[in-house]
Amino acid sequence: MEKRLFNKLGFETSLLGLGCMRFPQKNGKIDLLETEKLVDACMAGGINYFDTAYVYGDGDSENAVKRTLVERYPRERFYLANKLPMWLIPEGHTPQELLETSLKRTGVTYFDQYLLHNLNQENWEICKKENLVDFIFAKKAAGAVRNAGFSFHDTPEVLHEILDAADWDFVQLQINYYDWESENVQSRKCYEVAEKHGVPVIVMEPVKGGTLANMVGEPARILRALDENASYASYAVRYAASLPNVILVLSGMSDLKQLQDNTAYMKDFQPLTDKEQQAIGKVVEELEKLPTIPCTNCRYCVEGCPKKIRIPDIFGVYNMGVQFGLTDVTRGSYRCQIDGSGKAGDCIKCGKCEAQCPQHLEIRKLLEEAADIYEKEMHL
């Protein structure tokens, strides 16, 4: 597995890392036996970077990391990243308590990489109020943290402000070829901000939650014409790894088949060729031609909805289904969007949402279509 220099201290991590949010499941719990097999295959294939978080599986991910990795391999053979959920601090937790809990759950005395988790404008305000930048760098000085960084989901402007606040070792960004020019994610602009600041990038969601591993119609034909034997996911992961300021690409591999596919093309990594880059550009063009809902996610429609339906989020899943087909990924995304809120089929057609929509969308009709696609098929 190709290695990349992580920092000036000489850390050399595998170019591909394992995201530990989607470990194999059995009866709604992490399957430790299958996870052991996954971890063993990672170590045998040269993958030495593992990324977990305090909140993944309500701590089950951290416990599984301890059982399948930490207790079974010498500490010097792998790098372990973890994350501080600052949004729990206003609920009564302290940063020290959260760090100590993660160290205890995973069974280590230090984290190679420790991140402020999911920074956006709201969470950044908590960080400033609680002096969490000082906290994480104090832990670095004390040896509990070897590299300090953060994962990020917001605008390039917010990213610029955060990167200006400290001498960060890295930043973790959502980057994939579909979101590269997206108005919502703005992958390219965020990547360029990090590059301008001289901060190396770890990539998360290179396959966009698994959606770019599933292609239908013309996008599938375009990629198959390049190489009938190459997986759709391979182009997405290689796209991210081809960026010059990227030091690591995380993949949430949840079974051996996905791992074997990823290691096959990342073992002797080759950046995308010009021909492949052009083909991916055509794939994006084809995906954007599909009849998706032109929702801008302004969320005006959500305010006042008597059934508390997350309308823009449901439309986002609807669009994923149109572009990538009805898969386990899109079904899972739909379940997430209705968790704790209304389903599309709960709409009582009061029309309040349509009165607030700047795009003048026929929201009631579109929610009915979404319900027909997902709720009937999933028996919700």
mmCIF file of C-alpha atoms in Angstrom:
data_model
loop_
_atom_site.group_PDB
_atom_site.id
_atom_site.type_symbol
_atom_site.label_atom_id
_atom_site.label_comp_id
_atom_site.label_asym_id
_atom_site.label_seq_id
_atom_site.Cartn_x
_atom_site.Cartn_y
_atom_site.Cartn_z
ATOM 1 C CA MET A 1 0.000 0.000 0.000
ATOM 2 C CA GLU A 2 1.371 3.411 -0.963
ATOM 3 C CA LYS A 3 2.354 5.594 1.984
ATOM 4 C CA ARG A 4 2.049 9.372 2.294
ATOM 5 C CA LEU A 5 4.049 11.605 4.634
ATOM 6 C CA PHE A 6 1.482 12.801 7.179
ATOM 7 C CA ASN A 7 3.524 15.516 8.876
ATOM 8 C CA LYS A 8 6.999 16.867 9.524
ATOM 9 C CA LEU A 9 7.492 14.334 12.339
ATOM 10 C CA GLY A 10 7.820 11.580 9.759
ATOM 11 C CA PHE A 11 4.440 9.871 10.114
ATOM 12 C CA GLU A 12 3.877 7.704 7.059
ATOM 13 C CA THR A 13 0.288 6.577 6.811
ATOM 14 C CA SER A 14 -1.267 4.377 4.188
ATOM 15 C CA LEU A 15 -2.904 6.386 1.421
ATOM 16 C CA LEU A 16 -6.129 4.472 2.132
ATOM 17 C CA GLY A 17 -7.578 4.429 5.647
ATOM 18 C CA LEU A 18 -10.476 2.573 7.248
ATOM 19 C CA GLY A 19 -13.400 4.664 8.451
ATOM 20 C CA CYS A 20 -14.848 2.876 11.477
ATOM 21 C CA MET A 21 -18.400 4.212 11.318
ATOM 22 C CA ARG A 22 -19.733 1.365 9.167
ATOM 23 C CA PHE A 23 -18.318 -1.788 10.735
ATOM 24 C CA PRO A 24 -20.104 -5.060 9.781
ATOM 25 C CA GLN A 25 -23.426 -5.464 11.580
ATOM 26 C CA LYS A 26 -25.389 -8.421 12.912
ATOM 27 C CA ASN A 27 -28.798 -8.044 14.549
ATOM 28 C CA GLY A 28 -28.294 -4.292 14.799
ATOM 29 C CA LYS A 29 -24.920 -4.568 16.580
ATOM 30 C CA ILE A 30 -21.320 -4.568 15.398
ATOM 31 C CA ASP A 31 -20.307 -8.083 14.396
ATOM 32 C CA LEU A 32 -16.942 -8.458 16.150
ATOM 33 C CA LEU A 33 -15.996 -11.654 14.322
ATOM 34 C CA GLU A 34 -16.505 -10.088 10.893
ATOM 35 C CA THR A 35 -14.859 -6.857 12.064
ATOM 36 C CA GLU A 36 -11.810 -8.856 13.160
ATOM 37 C CA LYS A 37 -11.581 -10.298 9.652
ATOM 38 C CA LEU A 38 -11.868 -6.798 8.190
ATOM 39 C CA VAL A 39 -9.164 -5.386 10.476
ATOM 40 C CA ASP A 40 -6.872 -8.358 9.789
ATOM 41 C CA ALA A 41 -7.292 -7.864 6.039
ATOM 42 C CA CYS A 42 -6.486 -4.161 6.438
ATOM 43 C CA MET A 43 -3.303 -4.872 8.342
ATOM 44 C CA ALA A 44 -2.264 -7.604 5.908
ATOM 45 C CA GLY A 45 -2.939 -5.300 2.960
ATOM 46 C CA GLY A 46 -0.871 -2.428 4.338
ATOM 47 C CA ILE A 47 -3.701 -0.216 5.651
ATOM 48 C CA ASN A 48 -2.451 1.244 8.941
ATOM 49 C CA TYR A 49 -4.858 4.149 9.575
ATOM 50 C CA PHE A 50 -8.146 3.729 11.460
ATOM 51 C CA ASP A 51 -10.651 6.522 12.093
ATOM 52 C CA THR A 52 -13.327 6.300 14.797
ATOM 53 C CA ALA A 53 -15.311 8.773 16.905
ATOM 54 C CA TYR A 54 -16.889 9.119 20.342
ATOM 55 C CA VAL A 55 -20.385 9.158 18.860
ATOM 56 C CA TYR A 56 -20.062 6.345 16.301
ATOM 57 C CA GLY A 57 -22.581 3.703 17.341
ATOM 58 C CA ASP A 58 -22.951 5.354 20.765
ATOM 59 C CA GLY A 59 -19.454 4.164 21.627
ATOM 60 C CA ASP A 60 -19.746 0.717 20.030
ATOM 61 C CA SER A 61 -17.250 1.661 17.318
ATOM 62 C CA GLU A 62 -14.629 2.645 19.895
ATOM 63 C CA ASN A 63 -15.229 -0.572 21.837
ATOM 64 C CA ALA A 64 -14.941 -2.601 18.628
ATOM 65 C CA VAL A 65 -11.659 -0.853 17.767
ATOM 66 C CA LYS A 66 -10.316 -1.914 21.153
ATOM 67 C CA ARG A 67 -11.394 -5.544 20.735
ATOM 68 C CA THR A 68 -10.426 -6.046 17.091
ATOM 69 C CA LEU A 69 -7.390 -3.773 16.662
ATOM 70 C CA VAL A 70 -5.831 -2.417 19.844
ATOM 71 C CA GLU A 71 -5.869 -5.669 21.827
ATOM 72 C CA ARG A 72 -4.615 -7.714 18.872
ATOM 73 C CA TYR A 73 -1.841 -5.636 17.289
ATOM 74 C CA PRO A 74 1.222 -3.764 18.621
ATOM 75 C CA ARG A 75 0.437 -0.061 19.076
ATOM 76 C CA GLU A 76 3.318 1.035 16.849
ATOM 77 C CA ARG A 77 1.844 -0.809 13.849
ATOM 78 C CA PHE A 78 -1.193 1.425 13.371
ATOM 79 C CA TYR A 79 -2.389 5.019 13.579
ATOM 80 C CA LEU A 80 -5.655 5.724 15.393
ATOM 81 C CA ALA A 81 -7.771 8.840 14.943
ATOM 82 C CA ASN A 82 -10.630 9.916 17.192
ATOM 83 C CA LYS A 83 -12.888 12.943 17.520
ATOM 84 C CA LEU A 84 -14.173 15.335 20.180
ATOM 85 C CA PRO A 85 -17.957 15.978 19.925
ATOM 86 C CA MET A 86 -18.060 19.562 21.162
ATOM 87 C CA TRP A 87 -21.854 19.754 20.856
ATOM 88 C CA LEU A 88 -22.096 17.519 23.962
ATOM 89 C CA ILE A 89 -20.323 20.087 26.138
ATOM 90 C CA PRO A 90 -23.354 22.384 26.557
ATOM 91 C CA GLU A 91 -25.207 19.281 27.800
ATOM 92 C CA GLY A 92 -22.860 19.017 30.785
ATOM 93 C CA HIS A 93 -19.850 17.071 29.500
ATOM 94 C CA THR A 94 -16.311 18.418 29.718
ATOM 95 C CA PRO A 95 -13.697 18.052 26.967
ATOM 96 C CA GLN A 96 -11.388 16.232 29.370
ATOM 97 C CA GLU A 97 -14.135 13.744 30.239
ATOM 98 C CA LEU A 98 -14.894 13.120 26.555
ATOM 99 C CA LEU A 99 -11.226 12.547 25.737
ATOM 100 C CA GLU A 100 -10.698 10.235 28.714
ATOM 101 C CA THR A 101 -13.790 8.218 27.818
ATOM 102 C CA SER A 102 -12.538 7.741 24.247
ATOM 103 C CA LEU A 103 -9.088 6.709 25.472
ATOM 104 C CA LYS A 104 -10.640 4.195 27.872
ATOM 105 C CA ARG A 105 -13.080 2.781 25.324
ATOM 106 C CA THR A 106 -10.365 2.271 22.718
ATOM 107 C CA GLY A 107 -7.769 1.055 25.214
ATOM 108 C CA VAL A 108 -4.960 3.387 24.157
ATOM 109 C CA THR A 109 -2.953 6.020 26.030
ATOM 110 C CA TYR A 110 -2.822 8.496 23.151
ATOM 111 C CA PHE A 111 -4.421 9.219 19.787
ATOM 112 C CA ASP A 112 -2.243 9.755 16.758
ATOM 113 C CA GLN A 113 -4.829 12.155 15.364
ATOM 114 C CA TYR A 114 -7.482 13.945 17.435
ATOM 115 C CA LEU A 115 -10.132 16.016 15.721
ATOM 116 C CA LEU A 116 -12.709 18.578 16.662
ATOM 117 C CA HIS A 117 -15.675 16.722 15.182
ATOM 118 C CA ASN A 118 -17.984 18.117 12.500
ATOM 119 C CA LEU A 119 -17.032 21.779 12.638
ATOM 120 C CA ASN A 120 -19.544 24.165 11.130
ATOM 121 C CA GLN A 121 -20.439 27.709 12.143
ATOM 122 C CA GLU A 122 -22.614 26.570 15.049
ATOM 123 C CA ASN A 123 -20.095 24.094 16.459
ATOM 124 C CA TRP A 124 -17.249 26.544 15.884
ATOM 125 C CA GLU A 125 -19.009 29.011 18.194
ATOM 126 C CA ILE A 126 -19.036 26.319 20.895
ATOM 127 C CA CYS A 127 -15.324 25.730 20.308
ATOM 128 C CA LYS A 128 -14.536 29.408 20.751
ATOM 129 C CA LYS A 129 -16.692 29.721 23.854
ATOM 130 C CA GLU A 130 -15.164 26.614 25.456
ATOM 131 C CA ASN A 131 -11.562 27.332 24.316
ATOM 132 C CA LEU A 132 -11.383 23.942 22.630
ATOM 133 C CA VAL A 133 -8.583 24.909 20.270
ATOM 134 C CA ASP A 134 -6.398 25.636 23.299
ATOM 135 C CA PHE A 135 -7.567 22.367 24.853
ATOM 136 C CA ILE A 136 -6.663 20.164 21.904
ATOM 137 C CA PHE A 137 -3.238 21.770 21.463
ATOM 138 C CA ALA A 138 -2.557 21.480 25.202
ATOM 139 C CA LYS A 139 -3.269 17.763 24.887
ATOM 140 C CA LYS A 140 -0.884 17.612 21.969
ATOM 141 C CA ALA A 141 1.832 19.242 24.068
ATOM 142 C CA ALA A 142 1.126 16.738 26.859
ATOM 143 C CA GLY A 143 1.396 13.740 24.519
ATOM 144 C CA ALA A 144 -2.216 12.529 24.635
ATOM 145 C CA VAL A 145 -2.616 13.781 21.068
ATOM 146 C CA ARG A 146 0.096 13.597 18.416
ATOM 147 C CA ASN A 147 -1.607 15.598 15.652
ATOM 148 C CA ALA A 148 -4.433 18.121 16.019
ATOM 149 C CA GLY A 149 -7.063 18.726 13.353
ATOM 150 C CA PHE A 150 -10.776 18.884 12.669
ATOM 151 C CA SER A 151 -13.442 17.507 10.377
ATOM 152 C CA PHE A 152 -15.472 20.105 8.536
ATOM 153 C CA HIS A 153 -18.910 20.582 6.942
ATOM 154 C CA ASP A 154 -19.602 24.208 6.047
ATOM 155 C CA THR A 155 -18.639 27.028 3.699
ATOM 156 C CA PRO A 156 -15.142 27.984 2.512
ATOM 157 C CA GLU A 157 -15.487 31.250 4.453
ATOM 158 C CA VAL A 158 -15.999 29.416 7.754
ATOM 159 C CA LEU A 159 -13.119 27.071 6.922
ATOM 160 C CA HIS A 160 -10.827 30.050 6.311
ATOM 161 C CA GLU A 161 -11.679 31.458 9.750
ATOM 162 C CA ILE A 162 -10.971 28.143 11.505
ATOM 163 C CA LEU A 163 -7.706 27.527 9.674
ATOM 164 C CA ASP A 164 -6.562 31.011 10.667
ATOM 165 C CA ALA A 165 -7.166 30.214 14.338
ATOM 166 C CA ALA A 166 -4.282 27.758 14.861
ATOM 167 C CA ASP A 167 -1.345 25.919 13.319
ATOM 168 C CA TRP A 168 -3.398 22.858 12.384
ATOM 169 C CA ASP A 169 -1.715 19.614 11.401
ATOM 170 C CA PHE A 170 -4.503 18.590 8.998
ATOM 171 C CA VAL A 171 -8.141 19.083 8.064
ATOM 172 C CA GLN A 172 -10.687 16.398 7.127
ATOM 173 C CA LEU A 173 -12.974 17.392 4.245
ATOM 174 C CA GLN A 174 -15.830 15.797 2.315
ATOM 175 C CA ILE A 175 -14.457 15.463 -1.198
ATOM 176 C CA ASN A 176 -15.791 13.462 -4.105
ATOM 177 C CA TYR A 177 -16.175 14.148 -7.791
ATOM 178 C CA TYR A 178 -19.924 14.722 -7.581
ATOM 179 C CA ASP A 179 -19.615 17.318 -4.792
ATOM 180 C CA TRP A 180 -16.519 18.968 -6.302
ATOM 181 C CA GLU A 181 -18.562 21.835 -7.767
ATOM 182 C CA SER A 182 -21.657 21.354 -5.577
ATOM 183 C CA GLU A 183 -23.225 24.547 -4.241
ATOM 184 C CA ASN A 184 -24.051 22.805 -0.962
ATOM 185 C CA VAL A 185 -20.812 20.951 -0.188
ATOM 186 C CA GLN A 186 -18.363 23.126 -2.200
ATOM 187 C CA SER A 187 -15.615 20.491 -2.116
ATOM 188 C CA ARG A 188 -13.315 22.288 -4.562
ATOM 189 C CA LYS A 189 -13.508 25.638 -2.817
ATOM 190 C CA CYS A 190 -12.896 24.100 0.600
ATOM 191 C CA TYR A 191 -9.977 22.076 -0.748
ATOM 192 C CA GLU A 192 -8.452 25.210 -2.255
ATOM 193 C CA VAL A 193 -8.789 27.080 1.056
ATOM 194 C CA ALA A 194 -6.889 24.303 2.832
ATOM 195 C CA GLU A 195 -4.267 24.253 0.086
ATOM 196 C CA LYS A 196 -3.822 28.023 0.331
ATOM 197 C CA HIS A 197 -3.240 27.712 4.080
ATOM 198 C CA GLY A 198 -0.709 24.925 3.554
ATOM 199 C CA VAL A 199 -2.777 22.455 5.597
ATOM 200 C CA PRO A 200 -2.853 18.859 4.299
ATOM 201 C CA VAL A 201 -6.218 17.217 3.661
ATOM 202 C CA ILE A 202 -7.720 13.912 4.734
ATOM 203 C CA VAL A 203 -10.667 12.989 2.528
ATOM 204 C CA MET A 204 -13.934 11.609 3.895
ATOM 205 C CA GLU A 205 -16.956 10.490 1.870
ATOM 206 C CA PRO A 206 -14.962 9.896 -1.353
ATOM 207 C CA VAL A 207 -17.770 7.634 -2.586
ATOM 208 C CA LYS A 208 -20.499 9.944 -1.221
ATOM 209 C CA GLY A 209 -21.834 7.497 1.327
ATOM 210 C CA GLY A 210 -21.627 4.663 -1.200
ATOM 211 C CA THR A 211 -23.778 6.297 -3.875
ATOM 212 C CA LEU A 212 -20.905 6.653 -6.364
ATOM 213 C CA ALA A 213 -20.375 2.904 -6.128
ATOM 214 C CA ASN A 214 -23.782 2.417 -7.757
ATOM 215 C CA MET A 215 -24.256 3.635 -11.310
ATOM 216 C CA VAL A 216 -27.104 3.082 -13.725
ATOM 217 C CA GLY A 217 -27.847 4.120 -17.305
ATOM 218 C CA GLU A 218 -25.472 6.386 -19.208
ATOM 219 C CA PRO A 219 -23.123 7.107 -16.263
ATOM 220 C CA ALA A 220 -22.598 3.366 -15.867
ATOM 221 C CA ARG A 221 -21.948 2.966 -19.616
ATOM 222 C CA ILE A 222 -19.334 5.746 -19.590
ATOM 223 C CA LEU A 223 -17.342 4.153 -16.766
ATOM 224 C CA ARG A 224 -17.644 0.612 -18.118
ATOM 225 C CA ALA A 225 -16.230 1.862 -21.440
ATOM 226 C CA LEU A 226 -13.027 2.791 -19.616
ATOM 227 C CA ASP A 227 -12.530 -0.630 -18.059
ATOM 228 C CA GLU A 228 -15.204 -3.300 -17.719
ATOM 229 C CA ASN A 229 -13.381 -4.824 -14.760
ATOM 230 C CA ALA A 230 -12.944 -1.637 -12.712
ATOM 231 C CA SER A 231 -15.500 -0.926 -9.992
ATOM 232 C CA TYR A 232 -17.412 2.348 -10.030
ATOM 233 C CA ALA A 233 -16.057 3.057 -6.542
ATOM 234 C CA SER A 234 -12.465 2.822 -7.783
ATOM 235 C CA TYR A 235 -12.820 5.967 -9.875
ATOM 236 C CA ALA A 236 -14.265 7.898 -6.933
ATOM 237 C CA VAL A 237 -11.509 6.894 -4.496
ATOM 238 C CA ARG A 238 -8.751 7.459 -7.055
ATOM 239 C CA TYR A 239 -10.231 10.851 -7.916
ATOM 240 C CA ALA A 240 -9.793 11.991 -4.323
ATOM 241 C CA ALA A 241 -6.362 10.395 -3.936
ATOM 242 C CA SER A 242 -5.136 12.115 -7.122
ATOM 243 C CA LEU A 243 -5.398 15.569 -5.532
ATOM 244 C CA PRO A 244 -1.866 16.761 -4.663
ATOM 245 C CA ASN A 245 -2.663 18.097 -1.171
ATOM 246 C CA VAL A 246 -4.421 14.901 -0.067
ATOM 247 C CA ILE A 247 -2.453 12.717 2.354
ATOM 248 C CA LEU A 248 -5.125 10.122 3.117
ATOM 249 C CA VAL A 249 -8.458 8.894 1.779
ATOM 250 C CA LEU A 250 -10.882 7.324 4.257
ATOM 251 C CA SER A 251 -13.280 4.653 3.097
ATOM 252 C CA GLY A 252 -16.034 3.245 5.299
ATOM 253 C CA MET A 253 -15.531 -0.321 4.101
ATOM 254 C CA SER A 254 -18.027 -2.613 5.795
ATOM 255 C CA ASP A 255 -17.172 -5.977 4.252
ATOM 256 C CA LEU A 256 -14.239 -7.887 2.819
ATOM 257 C CA LYS A 257 -15.449 -7.526 -0.760
ATOM 258 C CA GLN A 258 -15.270 -3.717 -0.547
ATOM 259 C CA LEU A 259 -11.872 -3.911 1.147
ATOM 260 C CA GLN A 260 -10.445 -6.289 -1.445
ATOM 261 C CA ASP A 261 -11.665 -4.058 -4.257
ATOM 262 C CA ASN A 262 -10.161 -0.931 -2.697
ATOM 263 C CA THR A 263 -6.809 -2.474 -1.871
ATOM 264 C CA ALA A 264 -6.525 -3.963 -5.360
ATOM 265 C CA TYR A 265 -6.317 -0.571 -7.064
ATOM 266 C CA MET A 266 -4.747 1.378 -4.170
ATOM 267 C CA LYS A 267 -1.879 -1.047 -3.547
ATOM 268 C CA ASP A 268 0.003 0.362 -6.530
ATOM 269 C CA PHE A 269 -1.885 3.624 -6.775
ATOM 270 C CA GLN A 270 -2.072 5.358 -10.135
ATOM 271 C CA PRO A 271 -3.582 8.867 -10.375
ATOM 272 C CA LEU A 272 -6.479 9.288 -12.780
ATOM 273 C CA THR A 273 -5.444 9.767 -16.389
ATOM 274 C CA ASP A 274 -6.695 12.679 -18.479
ATOM 275 C CA LYS A 275 -9.045 10.262 -20.244
ATOM 276 C CA GLU A 276 -10.490 9.095 -16.922
ATOM 277 C CA GLN A 277 -10.863 12.673 -15.673
ATOM 278 C CA GLN A 278 -12.782 13.564 -18.827
ATOM 279 C CA ALA A 279 -15.021 10.519 -18.424
ATOM 280 C CA ILE A 280 -15.830 11.479 -14.833
ATOM 281 C CA GLY A 281 -16.724 14.966 -16.045
ATOM 282 C CA LYS A 282 -19.178 13.384 -18.474
ATOM 283 C CA VAL A 283 -20.614 11.209 -15.685
ATOM 284 C CA VAL A 284 -21.337 14.309 -13.604
ATOM 285 C CA GLU A 285 -22.961 15.983 -16.610
ATOM 286 C CA GLU A 286 -25.196 12.962 -17.147
ATOM 287 C CA LEU A 287 -26.158 12.786 -13.485
ATOM 288 C CA GLU A 288 -27.110 16.443 -13.524
ATOM 289 C CA LYS A 289 -29.320 15.916 -16.587
ATOM 290 C CA LEU A 290 -31.569 13.526 -14.690
ATOM 291 C CA PRO A 291 -34.972 14.902 -13.571
ATOM 292 C CA THR A 292 -34.086 15.771 -10.000
ATOM 293 C CA ILE A 293 -35.972 18.191 -7.760
ATOM 294 C CA PRO A 294 -34.354 21.674 -8.024
ATOM 295 C CA CYS A 295 -34.488 22.290 -4.260
ATOM 296 C CA THR A 296 -31.910 24.799 -2.980
ATOM 297 C CA ASN A 297 -32.123 23.641 0.655
ATOM 298 C CA CYS A 298 -33.161 27.092 1.899
ATOM 299 C CA ARG A 299 -35.409 25.269 4.412
ATOM 300 C CA TYR A 300 -38.137 27.917 4.421
ATOM 301 C CA CYS A 301 -40.604 25.065 3.841
ATOM 302 C CA VAL A 302 -39.607 23.330 7.074
ATOM 303 C CA GLU A 303 -40.705 26.190 9.294
ATOM 304 C CA GLY A 304 -44.346 25.794 10.158
ATOM 305 C CA CYS A 305 -44.759 22.276 8.776
ATOM 306 C CA PRO A 306 -47.379 20.747 11.107
ATOM 307 C CA LYS A 307 -45.910 17.248 10.575
ATOM 308 C CA LYS A 308 -42.288 18.373 11.018
ATOM 309 C CA ILE A 309 -41.219 16.857 7.702
ATOM 310 C CA ARG A 310 -37.621 17.543 6.689
ATOM 311 C CA ILE A 311 -38.689 18.377 3.171
ATOM 312 C CA PRO A 312 -35.307 19.393 1.650
ATOM 313 C CA ASP A 313 -33.618 16.319 3.139
ATOM 314 C CA ILE A 314 -36.299 14.005 1.750
ATOM 315 C CA PHE A 315 -35.898 15.694 -1.628
ATOM 316 C CA GLY A 316 -32.151 15.089 -1.399
ATOM 317 C CA VAL A 317 -32.739 11.358 -0.921
ATOM 318 C CA TYR A 318 -35.321 11.415 -3.735
ATOM 319 C CA ASN A 319 -32.652 12.896 -6.022
ATOM 320 C CA MET A 320 -30.130 10.246 -4.963
ATOM 321 C CA GLY A 321 -32.636 7.577 -5.944
ATOM 322 C CA VAL A 322 -33.178 9.170 -9.346
ATOM 323 C CA GLN A 323 -29.453 9.395 -10.025
ATOM 324 C CA PHE A 324 -28.102 6.222 -8.459
ATOM 325 C CA GLY A 325 -31.097 3.916 -8.190
ATOM 326 C CA LEU A 326 -32.953 2.493 -5.213
ATOM 327 C CA THR A 327 -30.207 0.844 -3.174
ATOM 328 C CA ASP A 328 -29.466 -0.032 0.437
ATOM 329 C CA VAL A 329 -27.658 3.318 0.650
ATOM 330 C CA THR A 330 -30.622 5.386 -0.510
ATOM 331 C CA ARG A 331 -33.048 3.359 1.614
ATOM 332 C CA GLY A 332 -30.825 3.896 4.645
ATOM 333 C CA SER A 333 -30.613 7.604 3.889
ATOM 334 C CA TYR A 334 -34.394 7.837 3.766
ATOM 335 C CA ARG A 335 -34.701 6.133 7.152
ATOM 336 C CA CYS A 336 -32.208 8.623 8.589
ATOM 337 C CA GLN A 337 -34.166 11.600 7.274
ATOM 338 C CA ILE A 338 -37.443 10.465 8.836
ATOM 339 C CA ASP A 339 -35.887 9.479 12.161
ATOM 340 C CA GLY A 340 -37.572 11.671 14.765
ATOM 341 C CA SER A 341 -39.559 13.620 12.180
ATOM 342 C CA GLY A 342 -42.375 13.179 9.683
ATOM 343 C CA LYS A 343 -42.364 10.890 6.659
ATOM 344 C CA ALA A 344 -43.205 12.154 3.196
ATOM 345 C CA GLY A 345 -46.459 10.229 3.432
ATOM 346 C CA ASP A 346 -47.439 12.129 6.595
ATOM 347 C CA CYS A 347 -48.050 15.290 4.556
ATOM 348 C CA ILE A 348 -51.613 16.602 5.117
ATOM 349 C CA LYS A 349 -51.371 18.850 2.036
ATOM 350 C CA CYS A 350 -51.975 22.058 3.965
ATOM 351 C CA GLY A 351 -49.850 24.015 1.455
ATOM 352 C CA LYS A 352 -47.880 26.087 3.986
ATOM 353 C CA CYS A 353 -44.620 24.820 2.507
ATOM 354 C CA GLU A 354 -45.495 25.836 -1.039
ATOM 355 C CA ALA A 355 -46.394 29.342 0.073
ATOM 356 C CA GLN A 356 -42.857 29.705 1.470
ATOM 357 C CA CYS A 357 -40.912 28.083 -1.397
ATOM 358 C CA PRO A 358 -38.817 30.580 -3.435
ATOM 359 C CA GLN A 359 -38.514 27.964 -6.216
ATOM 360 C CA HIS A 360 -42.322 27.552 -6.419
ATOM 361 C CA LEU A 361 -42.007 23.768 -6.229
ATOM 362 C CA GLU A 362 -45.107 21.583 -6.123
ATOM 363 C CA ILE A 363 -43.993 20.243 -2.760
ATOM 364 C CA ARG A 364 -47.175 18.359 -1.923
ATOM 365 C CA LYS A 365 -47.084 16.432 -5.173
ATOM 366 C CA LEU A 366 -43.348 15.746 -4.867
ATOM 367 C CA LEU A 367 -43.715 14.437 -1.309
ATOM 368 C CA GLU A 368 -46.404 12.093 -2.549
ATOM 369 C CA GLU A 369 -44.007 10.790 -5.216
ATOM 370 C CA ALA A 370 -41.268 10.307 -2.618
ATOM 371 C CA ALA A 371 -43.683 8.370 -0.424
ATOM 372 C CA ASP A 372 -44.649 6.165 -3.371
ATOM 373 C CA ILE A 373 -41.010 5.380 -4.111
ATOM 374 C CA TYR A 374 -39.673 4.755 -0.606
ATOM 375 C CA GLU A 375 -42.490 4.120 1.838
ATOM 376 C CA LYS A 376 -44.433 1.609 -0.216
ATOM 377 C CA GLU A 377 -41.282 -0.289 -1.188
ATOM 378 C CA MET A 378 -39.975 -0.228 2.411
ATOM 379 C CA HIS A 379 -43.407 -0.842 3.973
ATOM 380 C CA LEU A 380 -43.176 2.251 6.160
#
